[in-house]
Coordinates of C-alpha atoms in Angstrom, one line a residue:
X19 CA 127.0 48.1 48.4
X20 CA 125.1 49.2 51.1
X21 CA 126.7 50.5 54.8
X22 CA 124.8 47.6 56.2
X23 CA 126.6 45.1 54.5
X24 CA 129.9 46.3 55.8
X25 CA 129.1 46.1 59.2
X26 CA 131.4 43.2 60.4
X27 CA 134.1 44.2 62.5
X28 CA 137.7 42.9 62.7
X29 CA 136.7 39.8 64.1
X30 CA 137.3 41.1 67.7
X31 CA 134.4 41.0 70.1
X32 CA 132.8 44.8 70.3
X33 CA 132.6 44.4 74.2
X34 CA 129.0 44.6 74.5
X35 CA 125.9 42.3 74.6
X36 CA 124.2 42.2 70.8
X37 CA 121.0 43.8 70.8
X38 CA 118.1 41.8 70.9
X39 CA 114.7 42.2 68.9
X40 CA 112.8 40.3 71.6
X41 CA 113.5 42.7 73.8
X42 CA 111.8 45.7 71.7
X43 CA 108.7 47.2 72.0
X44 CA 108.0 50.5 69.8
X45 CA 105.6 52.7 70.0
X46 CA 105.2 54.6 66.9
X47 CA 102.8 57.8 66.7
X48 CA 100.8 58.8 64.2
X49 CA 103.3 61.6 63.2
X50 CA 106.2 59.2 62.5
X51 CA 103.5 57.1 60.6
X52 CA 103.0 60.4 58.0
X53 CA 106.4 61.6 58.2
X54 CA 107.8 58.4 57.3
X55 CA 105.7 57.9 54.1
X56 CA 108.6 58.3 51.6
X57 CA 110.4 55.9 49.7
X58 CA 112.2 53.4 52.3
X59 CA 116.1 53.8 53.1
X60 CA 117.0 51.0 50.0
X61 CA 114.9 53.1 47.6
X62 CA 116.3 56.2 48.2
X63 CA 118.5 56.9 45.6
X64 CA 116.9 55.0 43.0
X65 CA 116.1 56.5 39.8
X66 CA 114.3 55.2 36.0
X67 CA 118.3 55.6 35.4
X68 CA 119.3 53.2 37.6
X69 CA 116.9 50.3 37.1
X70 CA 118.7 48.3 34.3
X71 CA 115.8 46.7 31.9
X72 CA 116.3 43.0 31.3
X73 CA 117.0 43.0 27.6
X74 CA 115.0 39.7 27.2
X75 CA 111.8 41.7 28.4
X76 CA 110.9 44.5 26.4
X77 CA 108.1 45.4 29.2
X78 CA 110.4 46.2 31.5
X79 CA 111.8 49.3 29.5
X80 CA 108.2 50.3 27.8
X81 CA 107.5 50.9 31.7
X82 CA 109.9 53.1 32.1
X83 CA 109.0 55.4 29.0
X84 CA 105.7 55.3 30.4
X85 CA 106.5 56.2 33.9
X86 CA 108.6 59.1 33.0
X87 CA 106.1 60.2 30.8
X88 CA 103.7 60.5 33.5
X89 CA 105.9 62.0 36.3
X90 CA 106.6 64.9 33.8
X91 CA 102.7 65.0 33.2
X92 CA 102.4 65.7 36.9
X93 CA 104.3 69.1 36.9
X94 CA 102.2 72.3 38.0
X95 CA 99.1 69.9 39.0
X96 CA 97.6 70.9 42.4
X97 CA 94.7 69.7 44.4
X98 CA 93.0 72.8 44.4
X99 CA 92.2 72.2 40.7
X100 CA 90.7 68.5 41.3
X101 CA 87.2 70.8 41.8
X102 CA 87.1 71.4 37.9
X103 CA 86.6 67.4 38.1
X104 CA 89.4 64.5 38.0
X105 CA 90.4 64.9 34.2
X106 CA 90.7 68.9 34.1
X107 CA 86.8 69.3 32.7
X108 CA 84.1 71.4 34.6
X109 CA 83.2 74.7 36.3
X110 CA 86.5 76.5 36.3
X111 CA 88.8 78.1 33.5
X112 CA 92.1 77.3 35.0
X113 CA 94.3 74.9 33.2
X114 CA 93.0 71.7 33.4
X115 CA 95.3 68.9 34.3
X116 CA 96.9 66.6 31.8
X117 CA 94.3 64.3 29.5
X118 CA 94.1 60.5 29.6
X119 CA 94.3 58.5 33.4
X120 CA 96.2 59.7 36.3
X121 CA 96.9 56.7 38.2
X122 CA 99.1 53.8 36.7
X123 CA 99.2 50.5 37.9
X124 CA 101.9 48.0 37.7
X125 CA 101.7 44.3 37.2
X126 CA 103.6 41.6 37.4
X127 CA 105.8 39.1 39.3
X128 CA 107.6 39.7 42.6
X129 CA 111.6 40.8 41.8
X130 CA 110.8 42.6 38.4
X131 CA 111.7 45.5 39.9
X132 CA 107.9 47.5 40.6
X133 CA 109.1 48.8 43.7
X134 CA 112.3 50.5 41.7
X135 CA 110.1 52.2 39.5
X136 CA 107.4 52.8 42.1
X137 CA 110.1 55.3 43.6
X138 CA 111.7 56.3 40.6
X139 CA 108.1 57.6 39.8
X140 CA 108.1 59.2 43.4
X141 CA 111.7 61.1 43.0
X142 CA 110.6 62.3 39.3
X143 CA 107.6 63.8 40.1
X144 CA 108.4 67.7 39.9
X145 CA 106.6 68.4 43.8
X146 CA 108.1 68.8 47.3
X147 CA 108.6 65.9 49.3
X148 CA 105.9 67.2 51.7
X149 CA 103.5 66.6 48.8
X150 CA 104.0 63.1 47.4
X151 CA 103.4 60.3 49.9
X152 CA 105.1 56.8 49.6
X153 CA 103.8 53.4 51.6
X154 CA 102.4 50.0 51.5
X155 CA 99.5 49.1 51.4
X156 CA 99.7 47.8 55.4
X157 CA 101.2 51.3 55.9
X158 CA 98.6 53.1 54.5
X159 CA 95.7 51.5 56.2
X160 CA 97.6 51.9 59.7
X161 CA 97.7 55.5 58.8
X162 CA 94.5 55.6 58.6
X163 CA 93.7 53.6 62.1
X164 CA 96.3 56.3 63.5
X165 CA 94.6 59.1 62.1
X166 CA 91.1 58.3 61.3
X167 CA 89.7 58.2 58.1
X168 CA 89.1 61.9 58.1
X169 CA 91.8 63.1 59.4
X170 CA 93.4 60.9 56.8
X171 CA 91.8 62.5 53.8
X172 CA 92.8 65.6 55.0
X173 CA 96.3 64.8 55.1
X174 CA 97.0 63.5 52.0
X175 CA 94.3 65.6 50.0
X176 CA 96.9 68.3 49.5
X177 CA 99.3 65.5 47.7
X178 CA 100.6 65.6 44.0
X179 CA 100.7 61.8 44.0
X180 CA 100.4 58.5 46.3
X181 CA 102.6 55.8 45.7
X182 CA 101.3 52.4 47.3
X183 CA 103.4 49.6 46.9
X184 CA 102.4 46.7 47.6
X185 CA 98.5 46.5 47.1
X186 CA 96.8 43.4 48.7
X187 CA 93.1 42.3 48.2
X188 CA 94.1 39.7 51.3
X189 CA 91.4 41.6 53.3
X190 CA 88.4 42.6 52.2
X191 CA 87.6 45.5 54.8
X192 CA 91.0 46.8 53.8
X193 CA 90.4 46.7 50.3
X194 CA 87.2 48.5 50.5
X195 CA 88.4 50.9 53.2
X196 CA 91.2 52.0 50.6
X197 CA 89.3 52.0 48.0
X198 CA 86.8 54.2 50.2
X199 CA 90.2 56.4 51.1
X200 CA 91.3 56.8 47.2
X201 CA 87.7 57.8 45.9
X202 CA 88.0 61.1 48.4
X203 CA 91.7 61.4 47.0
X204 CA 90.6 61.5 43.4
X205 CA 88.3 64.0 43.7
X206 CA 90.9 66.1 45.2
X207 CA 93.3 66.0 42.9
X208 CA 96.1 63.3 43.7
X209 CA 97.5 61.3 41.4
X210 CA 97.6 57.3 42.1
X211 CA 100.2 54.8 41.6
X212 CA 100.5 51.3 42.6
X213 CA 102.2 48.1 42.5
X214 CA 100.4 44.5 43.4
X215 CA 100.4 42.4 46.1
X216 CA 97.9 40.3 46.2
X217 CA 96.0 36.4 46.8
X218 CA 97.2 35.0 43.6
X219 CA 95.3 31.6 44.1
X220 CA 92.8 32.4 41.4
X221 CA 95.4 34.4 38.9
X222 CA 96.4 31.5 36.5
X223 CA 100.5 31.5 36.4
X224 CA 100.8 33.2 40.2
X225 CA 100.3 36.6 38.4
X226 CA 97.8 39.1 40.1
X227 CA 95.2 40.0 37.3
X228 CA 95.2 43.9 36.5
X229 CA 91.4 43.7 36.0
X230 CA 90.8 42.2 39.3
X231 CA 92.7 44.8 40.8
X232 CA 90.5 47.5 38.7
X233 CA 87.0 45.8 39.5
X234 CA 88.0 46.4 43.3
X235 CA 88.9 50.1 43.1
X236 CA 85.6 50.8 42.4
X237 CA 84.7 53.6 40.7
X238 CA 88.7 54.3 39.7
X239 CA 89.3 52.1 37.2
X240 CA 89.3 54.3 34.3
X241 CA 91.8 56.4 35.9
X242 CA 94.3 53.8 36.1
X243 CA 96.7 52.5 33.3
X244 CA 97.8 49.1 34.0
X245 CA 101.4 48.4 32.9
X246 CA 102.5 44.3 32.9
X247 CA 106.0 44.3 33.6
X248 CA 107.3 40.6 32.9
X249 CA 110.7 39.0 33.6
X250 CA 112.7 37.0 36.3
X251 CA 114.1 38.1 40.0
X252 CA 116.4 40.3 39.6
X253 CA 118.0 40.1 42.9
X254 CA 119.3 36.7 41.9
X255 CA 119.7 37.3 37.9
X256 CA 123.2 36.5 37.5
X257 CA 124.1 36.1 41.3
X258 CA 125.8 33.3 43.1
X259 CA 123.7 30.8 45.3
X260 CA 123.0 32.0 48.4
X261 CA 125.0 30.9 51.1
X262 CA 124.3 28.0 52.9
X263 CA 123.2 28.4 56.8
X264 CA 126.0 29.1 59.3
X265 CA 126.3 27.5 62.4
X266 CA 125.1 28.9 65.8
X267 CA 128.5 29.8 67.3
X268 CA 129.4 31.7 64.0
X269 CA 126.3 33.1 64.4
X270 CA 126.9 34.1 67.7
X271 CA 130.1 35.1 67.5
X272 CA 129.3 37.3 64.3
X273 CA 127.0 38.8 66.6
X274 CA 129.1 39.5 69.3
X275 CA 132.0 41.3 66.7
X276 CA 129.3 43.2 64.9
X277 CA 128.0 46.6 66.6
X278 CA 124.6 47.3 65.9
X279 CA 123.7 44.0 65.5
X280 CA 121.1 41.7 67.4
X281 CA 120.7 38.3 68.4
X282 CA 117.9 36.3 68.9
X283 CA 116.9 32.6 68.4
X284 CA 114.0 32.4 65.5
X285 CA 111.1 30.6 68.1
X286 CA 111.7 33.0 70.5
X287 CA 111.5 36.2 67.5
X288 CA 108.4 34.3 66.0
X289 CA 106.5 34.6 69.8
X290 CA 107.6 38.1 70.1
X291 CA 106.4 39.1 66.6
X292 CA 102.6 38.4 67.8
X293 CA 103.4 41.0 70.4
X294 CA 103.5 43.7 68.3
X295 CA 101.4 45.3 65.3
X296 CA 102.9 45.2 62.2
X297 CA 103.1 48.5 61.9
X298 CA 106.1 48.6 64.7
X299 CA 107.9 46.3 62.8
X300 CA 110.0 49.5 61.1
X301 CA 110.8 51.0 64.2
X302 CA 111.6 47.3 65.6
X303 CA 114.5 47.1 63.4
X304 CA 116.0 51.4 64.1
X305 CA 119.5 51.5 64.2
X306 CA 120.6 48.0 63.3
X307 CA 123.3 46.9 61.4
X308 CA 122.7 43.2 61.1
X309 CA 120.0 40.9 62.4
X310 CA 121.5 37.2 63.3
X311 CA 119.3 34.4 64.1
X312 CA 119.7 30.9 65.3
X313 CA 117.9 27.8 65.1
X314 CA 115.8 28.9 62.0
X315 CA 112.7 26.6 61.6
X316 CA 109.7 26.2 59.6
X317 CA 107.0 28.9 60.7
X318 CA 104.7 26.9 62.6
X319 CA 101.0 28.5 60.9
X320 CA 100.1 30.8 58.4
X321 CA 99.2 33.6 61.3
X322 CA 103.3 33.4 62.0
X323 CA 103.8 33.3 58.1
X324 CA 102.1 36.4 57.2
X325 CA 104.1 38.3 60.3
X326 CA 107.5 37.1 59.4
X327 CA 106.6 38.8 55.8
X328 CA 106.2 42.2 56.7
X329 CA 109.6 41.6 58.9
X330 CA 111.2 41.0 56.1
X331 CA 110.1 43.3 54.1
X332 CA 111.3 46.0 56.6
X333 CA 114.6 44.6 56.4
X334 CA 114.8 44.5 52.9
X335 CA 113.7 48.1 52.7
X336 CA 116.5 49.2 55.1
X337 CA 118.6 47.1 54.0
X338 CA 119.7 45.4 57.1
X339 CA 121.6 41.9 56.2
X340 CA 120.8 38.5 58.2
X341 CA 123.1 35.9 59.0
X342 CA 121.2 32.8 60.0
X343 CA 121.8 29.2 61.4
X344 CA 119.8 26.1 61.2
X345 CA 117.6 25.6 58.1
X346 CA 117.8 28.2 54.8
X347 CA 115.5 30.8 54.2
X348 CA 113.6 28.5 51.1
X349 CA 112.6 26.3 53.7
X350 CA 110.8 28.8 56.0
X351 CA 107.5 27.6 54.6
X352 CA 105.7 24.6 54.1
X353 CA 105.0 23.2 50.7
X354 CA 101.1 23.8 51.8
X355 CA 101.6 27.4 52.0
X356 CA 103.5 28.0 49.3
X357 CA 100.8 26.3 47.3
X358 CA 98.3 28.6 48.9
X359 CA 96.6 31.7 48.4
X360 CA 99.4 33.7 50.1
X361 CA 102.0 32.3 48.0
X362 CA 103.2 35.4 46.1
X363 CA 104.2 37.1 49.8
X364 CA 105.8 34.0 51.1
X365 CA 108.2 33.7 47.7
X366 CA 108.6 37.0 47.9
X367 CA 109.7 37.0 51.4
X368 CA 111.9 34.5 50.5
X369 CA 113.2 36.1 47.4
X370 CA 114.4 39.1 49.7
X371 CA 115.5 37.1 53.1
X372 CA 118.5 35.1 50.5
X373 CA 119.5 38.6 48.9
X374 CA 120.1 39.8 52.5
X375 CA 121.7 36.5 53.5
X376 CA 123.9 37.1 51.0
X377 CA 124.8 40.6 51.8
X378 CA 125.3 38.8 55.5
X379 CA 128.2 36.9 54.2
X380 CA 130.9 39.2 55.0
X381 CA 130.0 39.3 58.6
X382 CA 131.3 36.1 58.9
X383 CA 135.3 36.5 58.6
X384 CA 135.8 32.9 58.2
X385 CA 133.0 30.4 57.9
X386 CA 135.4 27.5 59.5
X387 CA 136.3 29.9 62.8

């Protein structure tokens, strides 16, 4: 269990106001945007020990194997052979880097665990911190708007390995400014890993297609391995049903017992949200212990959608629980949405909003107070 989700108090009011995310406004320089590209605080400790294969999905432990396989392969590689060309073959004597693809790519459905592995891969890897990098796929084109494209080559060139979780093909000047971004990296010698996150509207049973994925990279594709991993959410495999919504005052008074935690009615977050980039929405959430909303509605367009989803997937990666009134998480978005193109991010979001609702549950003392 997580510090977060032992946050409430003794049921006595902490004597000051709860914090409120309306009333944040980070600023984030490009040096926290670099220095922060690690696995997130919910990640931290995982391990290929620690993620627990579902028995009734074989994929699930060949990707392992596989993974650890290529983490070992990534000992003693440094950029400053990538000049002998990507696979180890060219001018220079020196030992040439391991045969067959250095990039991997996992597939599959939202909850099977890709993230775990992700940043089990980033922990195995035998290099210093300073020399693997960790982020979305939003984080890592921020980067590069805080650093330039440059500047972002020659900050990453040096790397063992990027890790980019998370890959979307929502945008296509993203998607080619990425792809522009991981050509350069290639030819210096980094290693690439990534997990999906893409418009599933064309990808038969809501699954991103790995050759898709491939065709866009262009140029990369035979230096990735794609690895389907199949299988159900685990964050609810085996778990009880979320709870159902609180009420405002238990909310509130939740809230008001709970230090570190904020307060803010869900219109007034969903405004605010448009106020700042995405890329805030880390620093947004520093130093919270719980996030309590009332009056949850339906998002009111996709614009509002999309934003809530990076929120909560900030939350989830710092784990910070959230205890909510009015209507549950699974109705957040409209039947219309989740039959669109975005789909996979919206069940996703909702997929990690109920784990952290339940993790909320114990900031409630008793749900009749």
């Amino acid at each position: 269990m997580s510090s977060s989700t032992t946050a409430s108090g003794s049921g006595k009011l902490t004597g000051a106001a709860p914090l409120s995310l309306c009333a944040r406004e980070p600023h984030v320089p490009a040096d926290r945007l670099v220095a922060e590209m690690v696995p997130p605080p919910r990640f931290d400790s995982v391990r290929f020990a620690t993620y627990i294969p579902d028995p009734n999905q074989p994929s699930q432990t060949d990707a392992v194997h596989v993974l650890e396989t290529f983490a070992s392969g990534l000992g003693g590689v440094h950029a400053s052979t990538a000049k002998r060309g990507f696979l180890g073959f060219g001018r220079s004597r020196a030992p040439k880097t391991p045969s067959g693809p250095r990039g991997v790519y996992l597939d599959g459905g939202y909850g099977v665990g890709k993230t775990h592995l992700l940043a089990s891969l980033w922990h195995a890897t035998p290099a210093e911190p300073s020399r693997k990098a960790f982020g979305t796929f939003v984080e890592l084109t921020n980067l590069v708007g805080a650093l330039g494209f440059q500047q972002t080559v020659r900050t990453l060139s040096g790397h063992a390995l990027l890790c980019i979780d998370e890959f979307e093909l929502d945008d296509p000047g993203d998607t080619v400014l990425v792809s522009s971004l991981l050509g350069k990296l290639v030819e210096s010698g980094v290693a690439l890993a990534a997990t999906s996150n893409t418009l599933p509207g064309k990808l038969g049973e809501g699954r991103f297609a790995a050759a898709d994925f491939l065709r866009e990279i262009q140029g990369l594709s035979a230096h990735f391995r794609a690895l389907r991993i199949d299988g159900e959410d685990y964050r609810h495999r085996g778990l009880p049903e979320a709870p159902a919504p609180f009420t405002d005052e238990q909310v509130t008074r939740a809230a008001q017992r709970t230090e570190g935690a904020s307060l803010d009615a869900f219109p007034q977050l969903l405004d605010h949200l448009a106020k700042v980039h995405p890329s805030r929405y880390g620093a947004l959430t520093d130093d919270l212990r719980a996030v309590c909303l009332t009056d949850v509605q339906p998002v009111p367009d996709q614009s509002t959608a999309l934003r809530l989803v990076v929120l909560a997937d900030r939350l989830y990666d710092r784990e910070v629980p959230v205890l909510a009134s009015g209507l549950p998480f699974d109705r957040l978005f409209s039947e219309e949405m989740l039959k669109g193109g975005y789909r996979k991010k919206y069940f996703r979001a909702i997929s990690r909003l109920t784990a952290l609702a339940r993790d909320a549950k114990s900031l409630v003392d008793d749900p009749t107070d």
